[in-house]
Tab-separated table of C-alpha atoms and ligand atoms in Angstrom:
chain	number	residue	atom	x	y	z
N	497	MET	CA	-3.750	91.356	-33.563
N	498	ALA	CA	-4.778	89.363	-36.638
N	499	THR	CA	-7.744	90.415	-38.780
N	500	ILE	CA	-10.273	87.999	-40.266
N	501	THR	CA	-12.152	89.244	-43.328
N	502	LEU	CA	-15.529	87.671	-44.074
N	503	ARG	CA	-16.884	86.627	-47.485
N	504	LYS	CA	-19.255	88.982	-49.173
N	505	THR	CA	-22.304	86.827	-49.686
N	506	ARG	CA	-22.698	85.094	-46.368
N	507	GLU	CA	-22.722	87.798	-43.699
N	508	THR	CA	-26.382	88.579	-43.070
N	509	ARG	CA	-26.595	86.219	-40.085
N	510	VAL	CA	-23.468	87.689	-38.507
N	511	ARG	CA	-24.608	91.236	-39.304
N	512	GLY	CA	-27.919	90.447	-37.632
N	513	GLY	CA	-26.083	89.798	-34.396
N	514	HIS	CA	-25.317	86.056	-34.367
N	515	PRO	CA	-22.035	85.437	-32.487
N	516	TRP	CA	-20.793	82.458	-34.557
N	517	ILE	CA	-18.846	82.568	-37.818
N	518	TYR	CA	-18.237	79.300	-39.645
N	519	ALA	CA	-14.997	78.368	-41.451
N	520	SER	CA	-16.822	78.575	-44.810
N	521	GLU	CA	-17.707	82.244	-44.194
N	522	ILE	CA	-14.106	83.433	-43.909
N	523	GLU	CA	-12.418	85.068	-46.928
N	524	LYS	CA	-8.914	85.676	-45.535
N	525	VAL	CA	-6.779	85.873	-42.420
N	526	GLU	CA	-4.109	88.562	-42.112
N	527	GLY	CA	-1.458	88.833	-39.424
N	528	ALA	CA	0.040	86.367	-36.998
N	529	PHE	CA	-2.133	84.488	-34.519
N	530	GLU	CA	-2.228	81.407	-32.346
N	531	ASN	CA	-5.319	79.201	-32.219
N	532	GLY	CA	-7.695	80.576	-29.600
N	533	ASP	CA	-6.403	84.170	-29.876
N	534	ILE	CA	-8.722	87.155	-29.896
N	535	VAL	CA	-8.811	88.668	-33.406
N	536	ASP	CA	-10.503	91.524	-35.256
N	537	VAL	CA	-13.359	90.705	-37.609
N	538	ALA	CA	-14.010	92.816	-40.727
N	539	ASP	CA	-16.706	92.662	-43.394
N	540	PHE	CA	-15.764	92.170	-47.069
N	541	ARG	CA	-15.136	95.926	-47.432
N	542	GLY	CA	-12.645	95.816	-44.575
N	543	LYS	CA	-14.962	97.586	-42.123
N	544	PHE	CA	-14.587	96.522	-38.451
N	545	ILE	CA	-17.571	94.519	-37.200
N	546	GLY	CA	-16.287	92.980	-33.993
N	547	ARG	CA	-13.692	91.068	-32.045
N	548	GLY	CA	-13.696	87.467	-30.926
N	549	PHE	CA	-12.015	84.095	-30.315
N	550	TYR	CA	-10.517	82.516	-33.442
N	551	ASN	CA	-10.001	78.765	-33.629
N	552	PRO	CA	-9.514	77.479	-37.205
N	553	GLN	CA	-9.579	73.880	-35.853
N	554	SER	CA	-13.285	74.275	-35.129
N	555	GLN	CA	-16.162	74.476	-37.644
N	556	ILE	CA	-17.352	77.400	-35.514
N	557	SER	CA	-14.123	79.246	-36.263
N	558	LEU	CA	-15.000	82.587	-34.730
N	559	ARG	CA	-16.986	83.424	-31.636
N	560	ILE	CA	-17.717	87.130	-31.348
N	561	LEU	CA	-17.067	88.679	-27.932
N	562	THR	CA	-17.902	92.282	-28.718
N	563	ARG	CA	-19.246	94.375	-31.564
N	564	ARG	CA	-17.471	97.473	-30.194
N	565	ASP	CA	-13.939	98.602	-30.889
N	566	GLU	CA	-12.801	98.008	-27.301
N	567	PRO	CA	-9.844	96.095	-25.856
N	568	CYS	CA	-10.716	92.518	-24.813
N	569	ASP	CA	-8.430	92.601	-21.785
N	570	ARG	CA	-8.748	91.643	-18.105
N	571	ASP	CA	-11.064	94.627	-17.433
N	572	PHE	CA	-13.309	93.580	-20.298
N	573	PHE	CA	-13.748	90.058	-18.891
N	574	ALA	CA	-14.189	91.463	-15.367
N	575	ARG	CA	-17.085	93.571	-16.713
N	576	ARG	CA	-18.639	90.570	-18.448
N	577	ILE	CA	-18.502	88.471	-15.248
N	578	ARG	CA	-19.777	91.367	-13.126
N	579	ASP	CA	-22.694	91.878	-15.557
N	580	ALA	CA	-23.591	88.186	-15.307
N	581	TRP	CA	-23.432	88.339	-11.487
N	582	GLU	CA	-25.548	91.528	-11.306
N	583	TYR	CA	-28.138	89.974	-13.638
N	584	ARG	CA	-28.437	86.929	-11.306
N	585	LYS	CA	-28.681	89.221	-8.264
N	586	LEU	CA	-31.644	90.861	-9.933
N	587	LEU	CA	-33.471	87.738	-11.125
N	588	CYS	CA	-32.238	84.610	-9.345
N	589	ASP	CA	-31.693	82.937	-6.006
N	590	LEU	CA	-27.932	83.322	-5.604
N	591	ASN	CA	-27.532	80.203	-3.483
N	592	SER	CA	-27.851	77.998	-6.536
N	593	CYS	CA	-27.980	79.206	-10.103
N	594	ARG	CA	-26.233	79.102	-13.449
N	595	LEU	CA	-23.916	82.055	-13.015
N	596	ILE	CA	-22.619	82.188	-16.576
N	597	TYR	CA	-24.422	80.723	-19.575
N	598	SER	CA	-22.016	81.042	-22.462
N	599	GLU	CA	-23.389	83.076	-25.406
N	600	SER	CA	-26.318	84.309	-23.292
N	601	ASP	CA	-23.768	86.129	-21.112
N	602	PHE	CA	-21.587	87.080	-24.093
N	603	LEU	CA	-18.835	84.721	-22.899
N	604	PRO	CA	-18.913	82.096	-25.683
N	605	GLY	CA	-17.868	78.677	-24.398
N	606	LEU	CA	-17.973	79.404	-20.661
N	607	VAL	CA	-20.490	77.797	-18.334
N	608	VAL	CA	-20.347	78.332	-14.560
N	609	ASP	CA	-22.866	76.829	-12.111
N	610	LYS	CA	-23.075	77.935	-8.476
N	611	PHE	CA	-23.976	75.418	-5.755
N	612	GLY	CA	-23.852	77.070	-2.317
N	613	ASP	CA	-20.386	78.586	-2.083
N	614	ILE	CA	-18.831	76.339	-4.747
N	615	LEU	CA	-18.525	77.129	-8.456
N	616	VAL	CA	-18.347	74.438	-11.138
N	617	LEU	CA	-16.795	75.581	-14.409
N	618	GLN	CA	-17.015	74.157	-17.925
N	619	SER	CA	-14.669	75.465	-20.586
N	620	LEU	CA	-16.107	74.627	-24.012
N	621	SER	CA	-14.061	76.728	-26.450
N	622	LEU	CA	-10.337	77.079	-27.040
N	623	GLY	CA	-10.585	80.848	-26.540
N	624	ILE	CA	-12.026	80.361	-23.030
N	625	GLU	CA	-9.477	77.614	-22.337
N	626	ARG	CA	-6.585	79.993	-23.119
N	627	ILE	CA	-7.803	82.566	-20.550
N	628	LYS	CA	-9.233	80.093	-18.023
N	629	ASP	CA	-6.700	81.049	-15.375
N	630	MET	CA	-7.577	84.743	-15.571
N	631	LEU	CA	-11.312	83.930	-15.563
N	632	CYS	CA	-10.856	81.887	-12.361
N	633	ASP	CA	-9.032	84.800	-10.700
N	634	LEU	CA	-11.884	87.124	-11.687
N	635	LEU	CA	-14.554	84.694	-10.427
N	636	MET	CA	-12.725	84.460	-7.085
N	637	GLU	CA	-12.543	88.268	-6.853
N	638	ILE	CA	-16.082	89.070	-7.952
N	639	VAL	CA	-18.149	86.149	-6.606
N	640	GLU	CA	-15.872	85.107	-3.705
N	641	PRO	CA	-16.672	81.373	-3.689
N	642	ALA	CA	-14.893	78.900	-1.380
N	643	GLY	CA	-13.607	77.032	-4.409
N	644	ILE	CA	-13.898	76.340	-8.142
N	645	TRP	CA	-14.037	72.831	-9.597
N	646	GLU	CA	-13.639	72.078	-13.302
N	647	ARG	CA	-16.011	69.725	-15.138
N	648	SER	CA	-14.827	70.096	-18.711
N	649	ASP	CA	-15.437	66.382	-19.294
N	650	VAL	CA	-17.767	66.886	-22.242
N	651	PRO	CA	-17.467	65.471	-25.781
N	652	VAL	CA	-17.963	68.884	-27.519
N	653	ARG	CA	-14.453	69.860	-26.366
N	654	ARG	CA	-13.116	67.552	-29.084
N	655	LEU	CA	-14.620	69.808	-31.776
N	656	GLU	CA	-12.363	72.592	-30.435
N	657	GLY	CA	-9.288	70.329	-30.346
N	658	LEU	CA	-9.435	70.073	-26.546
N	659	GLU	CA	-9.025	67.068	-24.240
N	660	GLN	CA	-11.388	66.317	-21.351
N	661	ALA	CA	-10.390	68.009	-18.094
N	662	THR	CA	-11.607	67.854	-14.499
N	663	GLY	CA	-10.121	68.911	-11.190
N	664	LEU	CA	-9.576	71.637	-8.650
N	665	LEU	CA	-9.078	75.140	-10.087
N	666	ARG	CA	-9.201	77.338	-6.964
N	667	GLY	CA	-9.740	77.110	-3.205
N	668	GLU	CA	-11.207	74.001	-1.622
N	669	VAL	CA	-14.060	71.860	-2.895
N	670	PRO	CA	-15.665	69.020	-0.883
N	671	ASP	CA	-16.816	65.846	-2.687
N	672	VAL	CA	-20.439	66.610	-1.875
N	673	VAL	CA	-21.768	70.165	-1.713
N	674	GLU	CA	-25.041	71.188	-0.088
N	675	MET	CA	-27.178	73.763	-1.902
N	676	ARG	CA	-30.659	75.205	-1.515
N	677	GLU	CA	-33.238	75.626	-4.267
N	678	ASN	CA	-36.569	77.322	-3.474
N	679	GLY	CA	-35.844	76.534	0.178
N	680	ILE	CA	-35.299	72.815	-0.497
N	681	ARG	CA	-31.926	71.261	0.343
N	682	PHE	CA	-29.963	69.151	-2.112
N	683	LEU	CA	-26.631	67.360	-2.016
N	684	VAL	CA	-24.593	67.751	-5.188
N	685	ASP	CA	-21.738	65.464	-6.216
N	686	VAL	CA	-19.816	68.144	-8.092
N	687	LYS	CA	-16.814	65.903	-8.816
N	688	HIS	CA	-18.519	62.792	-10.199
N	689	GLY	CA	-22.182	63.700	-10.749
N	690	GLN	CA	-23.674	64.125	-14.238
N	691	LYS	CA	-22.786	67.338	-16.137
N	692	THR	CA	-21.894	69.914	-13.452
N	693	GLY	CA	-23.542	67.809	-10.726
N	694	PHE	CA	-27.136	69.093	-10.679
N	695	PHE	CA	-29.736	70.105	-13.287
N	696	LEU	CA	-30.427	73.707	-12.286
N	697	ASP	CA	-32.493	74.288	-15.426
N	698	GLN	CA	-35.530	72.459	-13.962
N	699	ARG	CA	-35.866	74.761	-10.915
N	700	GLU	CA	-39.140	76.413	-11.913
N	701	ASN	CA	-40.655	73.290	-13.369
N	702	ARG	CA	-39.927	71.547	-10.059
N	703	ALA	CA	-41.759	74.345	-8.250
N	704	LEU	CA	-44.708	73.710	-10.563
N	705	VAL	CA	-44.706	70.013	-9.644
N	706	GLU	CA	-44.776	71.062	-5.978
N	707	ARG	CA	-47.818	73.204	-6.701
N	708	TYR	CA	-49.770	70.354	-8.294
N	709	ALA	CA	-48.618	67.397	-6.181
N	710	ARG	CA	-51.052	67.511	-3.229
N	711	GLY	CA	-52.819	64.199	-2.654
N	712	ARG	CA	-51.316	62.553	-5.727
N	713	ASN	CA	-49.430	59.340	-6.330
N	714	VAL	CA	-46.322	60.419	-8.204
N	715	LEU	CA	-43.991	58.592	-10.585
N	716	ASN	CA	-40.732	60.440	-11.313
N	717	LEU	CA	-39.042	58.868	-14.349
N	718	PHE	CA	-35.357	59.657	-15.088
N	719	CYS	CA	-35.204	61.223	-11.633
N	720	TYR	CA	-31.385	61.692	-11.374
N	721	THR	CA	-30.814	62.812	-7.722
N	722	GLY	CA	-34.537	63.231	-7.059
N	723	GLY	CA	-35.126	66.925	-7.666
N	724	PHE	CA	-38.766	66.542	-8.727
N	725	SER	CA	-39.348	63.841	-6.079
N	726	VAL	CA	-38.422	66.056	-3.123
N	727	TYR	CA	-40.577	68.904	-4.454
N	728	ALA	CA	-43.536	66.545	-4.941
N	729	LEU	CA	-43.269	65.388	-1.321
N	730	GLY	CA	-42.915	69.003	-0.237
N	731	GLY	CA	-46.136	69.761	-2.092
N	732	GLY	CA	-48.038	67.062	-0.225
N	733	ALA	CA	-47.868	64.055	-2.559
N	734	LEU	CA	-49.246	60.830	-1.046
N	735	HIS	CA	-46.311	58.785	-2.271
N	736	VAL	CA	-43.475	59.183	-4.777
N	737	ASP	CA	-41.745	56.459	-6.788
N	738	SER	CA	-38.420	57.550	-8.334
N	739	VAL	CA	-36.727	55.717	-11.195
N	740	ASP	CA	-33.247	56.116	-12.684
N	741	SER	CA	-30.791	53.656	-14.226
N	742	SER	CA	-27.832	55.191	-12.373
N	743	ALA	CA	-27.169	53.506	-9.007
N	744	LYS	CA	-25.088	56.497	-7.898
N	745	ALA	CA	-27.936	58.889	-8.651
N	746	MET	CA	-30.412	56.676	-6.794
N	747	ALA	CA	-28.182	56.608	-3.698
N	748	MET	CA	-28.260	60.401	-3.750
N	749	VAL	CA	-32.080	60.424	-4.114
N	750	ASP	CA	-32.388	58.600	-0.788
N	751	ARG	CA	-30.037	61.087	0.878
N	752	ASN	CA	-31.930	64.085	-0.540
N	753	ILE	CA	-35.293	62.676	0.605
N	754	ALA	CA	-33.932	62.169	4.143
N	755	LEU	CA	-32.148	65.541	4.194
N	756	ASN	CA	-35.497	67.285	3.749
N	757	GLY	CA	-37.154	65.318	6.547
N	758	PHE	CA	-39.328	62.961	4.494
N	759	SER	CA	-39.695	59.367	5.599
N	760	ALA	CA	-38.835	56.199	3.716
N	761	GLU	CA	-42.564	55.247	3.746
N	762	GLN	CA	-43.404	58.219	1.549
N	763	HIS	CA	-40.896	57.344	-1.119
N	764	THR	CA	-39.593	54.328	-3.057
N	765	SER	CA	-36.403	54.224	-5.144
N	766	PHE	CA	-36.076	52.031	-8.224
N	767	CYS	CA	-32.707	51.625	-9.900
N	768	ALA	CA	-34.045	50.508	-13.270
N	769	ASP	CA	-34.552	51.307	-16.928
N	770	ALA	CA	-37.330	53.896	-16.873
N	771	ILE	CA	-38.902	52.739	-20.132
N	772	GLU	CA	-39.136	49.101	-19.001
N	773	HIS	CA	-40.321	50.204	-15.570
N	774	LEU	CA	-43.130	52.261	-17.073
N	775	ALA	CA	-44.173	49.408	-19.348
N	776	ALA	CA	-44.808	47.247	-16.261
N	777	VAL	CA	-46.856	49.895	-14.382
N	778	GLU	CA	-50.550	49.011	-14.024
N	779	ASP	CA	-53.069	51.474	-15.489
N	780	GLY	CA	-54.295	54.157	-13.108
N	781	ARG	CA	-51.619	53.563	-10.452
N	782	TYR	CA	-50.276	57.142	-10.669
N	783	ASP	CA	-51.973	60.495	-11.064
N	784	LEU	CA	-48.839	62.582	-11.609
N	785	ILE	CA	-46.006	61.373	-13.852
N	786	ILE	CA	-42.779	63.232	-14.620
N	787	VAL	CA	-40.920	62.250	-17.791
N	788	ASP	CA	-37.510	63.937	-18.020
N	789	PRO	CA	-35.244	61.713	-20.123
N	790	PRO	CA	-31.670	62.487	-21.235
N	791	ALA	CA	-31.301	64.088	-24.686
N	792	PHE	CA	-32.540	61.430	-27.157
N	793	ALA	CA	-30.975	63.356	-30.092
N	794	LYS	CA	-27.433	64.601	-29.612
N	795	HIS	CA	-27.165	65.717	-33.268
N	796	ARG	CA	-29.436	66.385	-36.283
N	797	GLY	CA	-28.863	62.921	-37.723
N	798	ALA	CA	-30.602	61.396	-34.718
N	799	LEU	CA	-33.659	63.664	-34.908
N	800	LYS	CA	-36.153	61.273	-36.530
N	801	ASN	CA	-35.430	58.381	-34.183
N	802	ALA	CA	-35.480	60.727	-31.206
N	803	LEU	CA	-38.946	62.038	-32.096
N	804	ARG	CA	-40.213	58.465	-32.394
N	805	ALA	CA	-38.688	57.660	-28.993
N	806	TYR	CA	-40.357	60.713	-27.387
N	807	GLN	CA	-43.648	59.671	-28.950
N	808	ARG	CA	-43.449	56.067	-27.674
N	809	LEU	CA	-42.409	57.086	-24.171
N	810	ASN	CA	-45.113	59.732	-23.839
N	811	ALA	CA	-47.758	57.417	-25.278
N	812	ARG	CA	-47.009	54.974	-22.455
N	813	ALA	CA	-47.196	57.672	-19.760
N	814	ILE	CA	-50.467	59.134	-21.099
N	815	GLU	CA	-52.014	55.702	-21.533
N	816	LYS	CA	-51.191	54.609	-17.967
N	817	ILE	CA	-52.029	57.710	-15.961
N	818	ALA	CA	-55.186	57.767	-13.828
N	819	PRO	CA	-58.160	59.873	-15.024
N	820	GLY	CA	-57.585	63.494	-13.990
N	821	GLY	CA	-53.842	62.880	-13.989
N	822	LEU	CA	-51.028	65.246	-14.815
N	823	VAL	CA	-48.066	64.481	-17.071
N	824	PHE	CA	-45.000	66.723	-16.912
N	825	THR	CA	-42.992	65.817	-19.990
N	826	PHE	CA	-39.672	67.257	-21.172
N	827	SER	CA	-37.048	67.190	-23.874
N	828	CYS	CA	-33.573	68.632	-23.362
N	829	SER	CA	-32.381	67.775	-26.900
N	830	GLN	CA	-31.168	71.016	-28.438
N	831	VAL	CA	-31.907	69.814	-31.993
N	832	VAL	CA	-35.537	68.945	-31.164
N	833	GLU	CA	-37.521	72.148	-31.601
N	834	LYS	CA	-40.409	72.842	-29.285
N	835	GLU	CA	-43.017	72.542	-32.043
N	836	ALA	CA	-41.612	69.166	-33.126
N	837	PHE	CA	-41.588	67.944	-29.538
N	838	ALA	CA	-45.167	69.124	-28.975
N	839	LEU	CA	-46.252	67.358	-32.154
N	840	ALA	CA	-44.620	64.099	-30.999
N	841	VAL	CA	-46.384	64.348	-27.631
N	842	PHE	CA	-49.742	65.294	-29.181
N	843	SER	CA	-49.637	62.363	-31.599
N	844	ALA	CA	-48.756	60.134	-28.667
N	845	ALA	CA	-51.791	61.501	-26.821
N	846	ALA	CA	-54.079	61.138	-29.830
N	847	GLY	CA	-52.949	57.523	-30.239
N	848	THR	CA	-54.234	56.686	-26.751
N	849	GLY	CA	-57.680	58.043	-27.603
N	850	ARG	CA	-57.849	59.952	-24.300
N	851	ARG	CA	-58.896	63.572	-23.893
N	852	VAL	CA	-55.849	65.704	-23.158
N	853	ARG	CA	-55.466	69.407	-22.401
N	854	ILE	CA	-52.319	71.549	-22.284
N	855	LEU	CA	-52.094	73.237	-18.894
N	856	ASP	CA	-48.696	74.803	-19.465
N	857	ARG	CA	-45.768	75.044	-21.842
N	858	LEU	CA	-42.506	74.842	-19.956
N	859	CYS	CA	-39.012	76.177	-20.668
N	860	GLN	CA	-35.653	77.284	-19.226
N	861	PRO	CA	-35.466	79.713	-16.274
N	862	ALA	CA	-33.888	83.200	-16.178
N	863	ASP	CA	-30.357	82.010	-15.384
N	864	HIS	CA	-30.474	79.931	-18.589
N	865	ALA	CA	-32.318	82.594	-20.603
N	866	VAL	CA	-31.840	82.468	-24.371
N	867	ASN	CA	-29.941	85.263	-26.102
N	868	ILE	CA	-32.131	86.350	-29.051
N	869	TYR	CA	-29.010	86.500	-31.216
N	870	HIS	CA	-28.121	82.908	-30.332
N	871	PRO	CA	-31.239	80.730	-30.634
N	872	GLU	CA	-29.041	77.613	-30.298
N	873	GLY	CA	-28.996	78.347	-26.552
N	874	GLU	CA	-32.594	77.131	-26.292
N	875	TYR	CA	-32.775	73.428	-25.473
N	876	LEU	CA	-35.210	72.669	-22.633
N	877	LYS	CA	-38.897	72.431	-23.458
N	878	GLY	CA	-41.744	70.738	-21.730
N	879	LEU	CA	-45.510	70.336	-21.544
N	880	LEU	CA	-47.861	69.974	-18.617
N	881	LEU	CA	-50.803	67.861	-19.724
N	882	TYR	CA	-54.117	67.129	-18.062
N	883	VAL	CA	-55.379	63.688	-19.021
N	884	GLU	CA	-59.081	62.794	-18.606
W	511	SAH	N1	-35.064	65.008	-13.772
W	511	SAH	C1	-33.684	65.071	-13.342
W	511	SAH	C2	-32.706	65.188	-14.492
W	511	SAH	C3	-32.764	64.034	-15.472
W	511	SAH	S1	-31.308	63.838	-16.408
W	511	SAH	C4	-33.513	66.212	-12.350
W	511	SAH	O1	-34.473	66.943	-12.112
W	511	SAH	O2	-32.411	66.394	-11.820
W	511	SAH	C5	-31.602	62.295	-17.160
W	511	SAH	C6	-31.455	61.084	-16.221
W	511	SAH	O3	-31.835	59.930	-16.959
W	511	SAH	C7	-30.048	60.798	-15.724
W	511	SAH	O4	-30.043	60.783	-14.334
W	511	SAH	C8	-29.695	59.404	-16.266
W	511	SAH	O5	-28.980	58.613	-15.330
W	511	SAH	C9	-31.063	58.825	-16.497
W	511	SAH	N2	-31.200	57.787	-17.521
W	511	SAH	C10	-30.649	57.716	-18.747
W	511	SAH	N3	-31.131	56.647	-19.414
W	511	SAH	C11	-32.007	56.030	-18.594
W	511	SAH	C12	-32.857	54.889	-18.704
W	511	SAH	N4	-32.904	54.178	-19.837
W	511	SAH	N5	-33.646	54.574	-17.673
W	511	SAH	C13	-33.620	55.284	-16.531
W	511	SAH	N6	-32.843	56.377	-16.358
W	511	SAH	C14	-32.062	56.743	-17.373
């Protein structure tokens, strides 16, 4: 096994528990290795500090797997997967959940979502890619799904020197999978839907919409397959309008509404640009608006424009909502910190001159919980506002 020795000056972050080591923090590499191998990591004195995936092609050259002097073999990965599964058994509904969340489950670069008895896997680091086959065997043994489908069609793979990849990994996977979330049924297009097919991270925020929806006229902007819409109807909303620019997503919204026994009179689908759609809405038409756009900033360079875009969009929603209305607003941009997002929304609110209160601050659920040693895992933030 090769050994990577770190530079003297730059190790406080790593010492503090952060699992990433950048190329610039490495002093020397001794011994033979192939990209993606598991290597030993030593501090500048040569003292062992951990073991992890090494990929010199990536700016994040090392991803620590363990801080103990233990073999990173099949048993090791079996324990990691079993730990992740036991944690979900304790805290989540096992029918649909994120089963493995990368650094939060100490499996850097591996994401696995569970929809009913189907698993959808994303391999995001070369180290994970090299042992993908073994990981699939372990998932089959430990979780016993009917099948595993790969959705590694994500741009970040390029940073690891990897091509996009999708397809069947194990068992059998239908085109459309049915799952349950808080007792509500959803159809998930695991093969061609966005990301892994369904946004599991909004589960608890959807339940909150259900709680507040009674008697309200609801507008669900950027609705994807209608998650928030079905919950709003379940909570007794008078009517829900759902808007998304993806025709495929909107077709699935209609199926999800029908699947849960709601009628076409209670719901209207709009395949449209959500920002233009909102601009044309008359004041006071809705008294609950959900704003859940795609990440406006995909990298730091886009931060300033993204904050302006969040501000403009939220200003429109706050301006248009009926008195006594509720705005559920979100950002899933990892580079937009929650304070910055709140500031953008508050300035939007102030600009409308209306009186606004914060009813709740929203975040990711337990199956997407943030590892304190890896704050980069935090990306979803939201606010529930009451507008007078
Ligand atoms: N709220 C959804 C997830 C939203 S993901 C849920 O609970 O599942 C963001 C969605 O925004 C995607 O479905 C994407 O198709 C849509 N989208 C992106 N740009 C858009 C635009 N300009 N107008 C409307 N929808 C857009």
